[in-house]
Amino acid sequence: MLKDTLGNVYDVLDISEAIKTELASAKAVGRLIPMIFNINNANQLEELLTVVRFKKTLK
């Protein structure tokens, strides 16, 4: 259930569709959902920072 909610939340973030799909389909490890990013350029780094900023607001 948490996974479905987070998948919907990621849809409003300004990140690529590939990352949204990957985050929404990530399998939980215990109570945690892994967040893995391969950074090859500045745009991908900015997408990572967007997700990190979002997750920091959840606390």
mmCIF file of C-alpha atoms in Angstrom:
data_model
loop_
_atom_site.group_PDB
_atom_site.id
_atom_site.type_symbol
_atom_site.label_atom_id
_atom_site.label_comp_id
_atom_site.label_asym_id
_atom_site.label_seq_id
_atom_site.Cartn_x
_atom_site.Cartn_y
_atom_site.Cartn_z
ATOM 1 C CA MET A 1 0.000 0.000 0.000
ATOM 2 C CA LEU A 2 2.809 2.433 0.877
ATOM 3 C CA LYS A 3 4.472 1.549 -2.414
ATOM 4 C CA ASP A 4 1.331 2.511 -4.388
ATOM 5 C CA THR A 5 1.134 5.818 -2.533
ATOM 6 C CA LEU A 6 4.776 6.678 -3.192
ATOM 7 C CA GLY A 7 4.422 5.730 -6.857
ATOM 8 C CA ASN A 8 1.600 8.242 -7.185
ATOM 9 C CA VAL A 9 3.552 10.916 -5.313
ATOM 10 C CA TYR A 10 6.555 10.578 -7.605
ATOM 11 C CA ASP A 11 4.277 11.375 -10.574
ATOM 12 C CA VAL A 12 4.089 15.032 -9.517
ATOM 13 C CA LEU A 13 7.865 15.449 -9.263
ATOM 14 C CA ASP A 14 9.815 16.952 -12.144
ATOM 15 C CA ILE A 15 11.844 13.826 -12.945
ATOM 16 C CA SER A 16 12.024 11.549 -15.993
ATOM 17 C CA GLU A 17 9.357 8.917 -16.576
ATOM 18 C CA ALA A 18 11.992 6.177 -16.454
ATOM 19 C CA ILE A 19 12.976 7.134 -12.901
ATOM 20 C CA LYS A 20 9.317 7.433 -11.818
ATOM 21 C CA THR A 21 8.622 3.938 -13.138
ATOM 22 C CA GLU A 22 11.749 2.509 -11.529
ATOM 23 C CA LEU A 23 10.958 4.042 -8.128
ATOM 24 C CA ALA A 24 7.318 2.956 -8.278
ATOM 25 C CA SER A 25 8.236 -0.644 -9.165
ATOM 26 C CA ALA A 26 11.099 -1.058 -6.657
ATOM 27 C CA LYS A 27 10.604 -4.026 -4.342
ATOM 28 C CA ALA A 28 10.621 -3.320 -0.633
ATOM 29 C CA VAL A 29 13.479 -4.665 1.482
ATOM 30 C CA GLY A 30 11.867 -5.042 4.872
ATOM 31 C CA ARG A 31 10.107 -1.721 5.447
ATOM 32 C CA LEU A 32 12.459 0.211 3.146
ATOM 33 C CA ILE A 33 12.142 0.825 -0.573
ATOM 34 C CA PRO A 34 15.558 1.130 -2.248
ATOM 35 C CA MET A 35 16.359 4.216 -4.296
ATOM 36 C CA ILE A 36 19.168 3.556 -6.810
ATOM 37 C CA PHE A 37 20.311 6.209 -9.291
ATOM 38 C CA ASN A 38 22.971 5.920 -11.996
ATOM 39 C CA ILE A 39 24.346 9.435 -12.460
ATOM 40 C CA ASN A 40 26.017 10.121 -15.817
ATOM 41 C CA ASN A 41 25.215 13.801 -16.386
ATOM 42 C CA ALA A 42 24.118 16.976 -14.611
ATOM 43 C CA ASN A 43 20.451 16.468 -15.487
ATOM 44 C CA GLN A 44 20.380 13.103 -13.706
ATOM 45 C CA LEU A 45 22.095 14.655 -10.702
ATOM 46 C CA GLU A 46 19.386 17.317 -10.541
ATOM 47 C CA GLU A 47 16.690 14.601 -10.664
ATOM 48 C CA LEU A 48 18.383 12.817 -7.743
ATOM 49 C CA LEU A 49 18.466 16.049 -5.761
ATOM 50 C CA THR A 50 14.777 16.629 -6.530
ATOM 51 C CA VAL A 51 13.889 13.231 -5.055
ATOM 52 C CA VAL A 52 16.175 13.752 -2.034
ATOM 53 C CA ARG A 53 14.622 17.163 -1.309
ATOM 54 C CA PHE A 54 11.167 15.611 -1.548
ATOM 55 C CA LYS A 55 12.064 12.757 0.792
ATOM 56 C CA LYS A 56 13.538 15.225 3.310
ATOM 57 C CA THR A 57 10.185 17.029 3.476
ATOM 58 C CA LEU A 58 8.481 13.766 4.447
ATOM 59 C CA LYS A 59 10.285 13.563 7.807
#
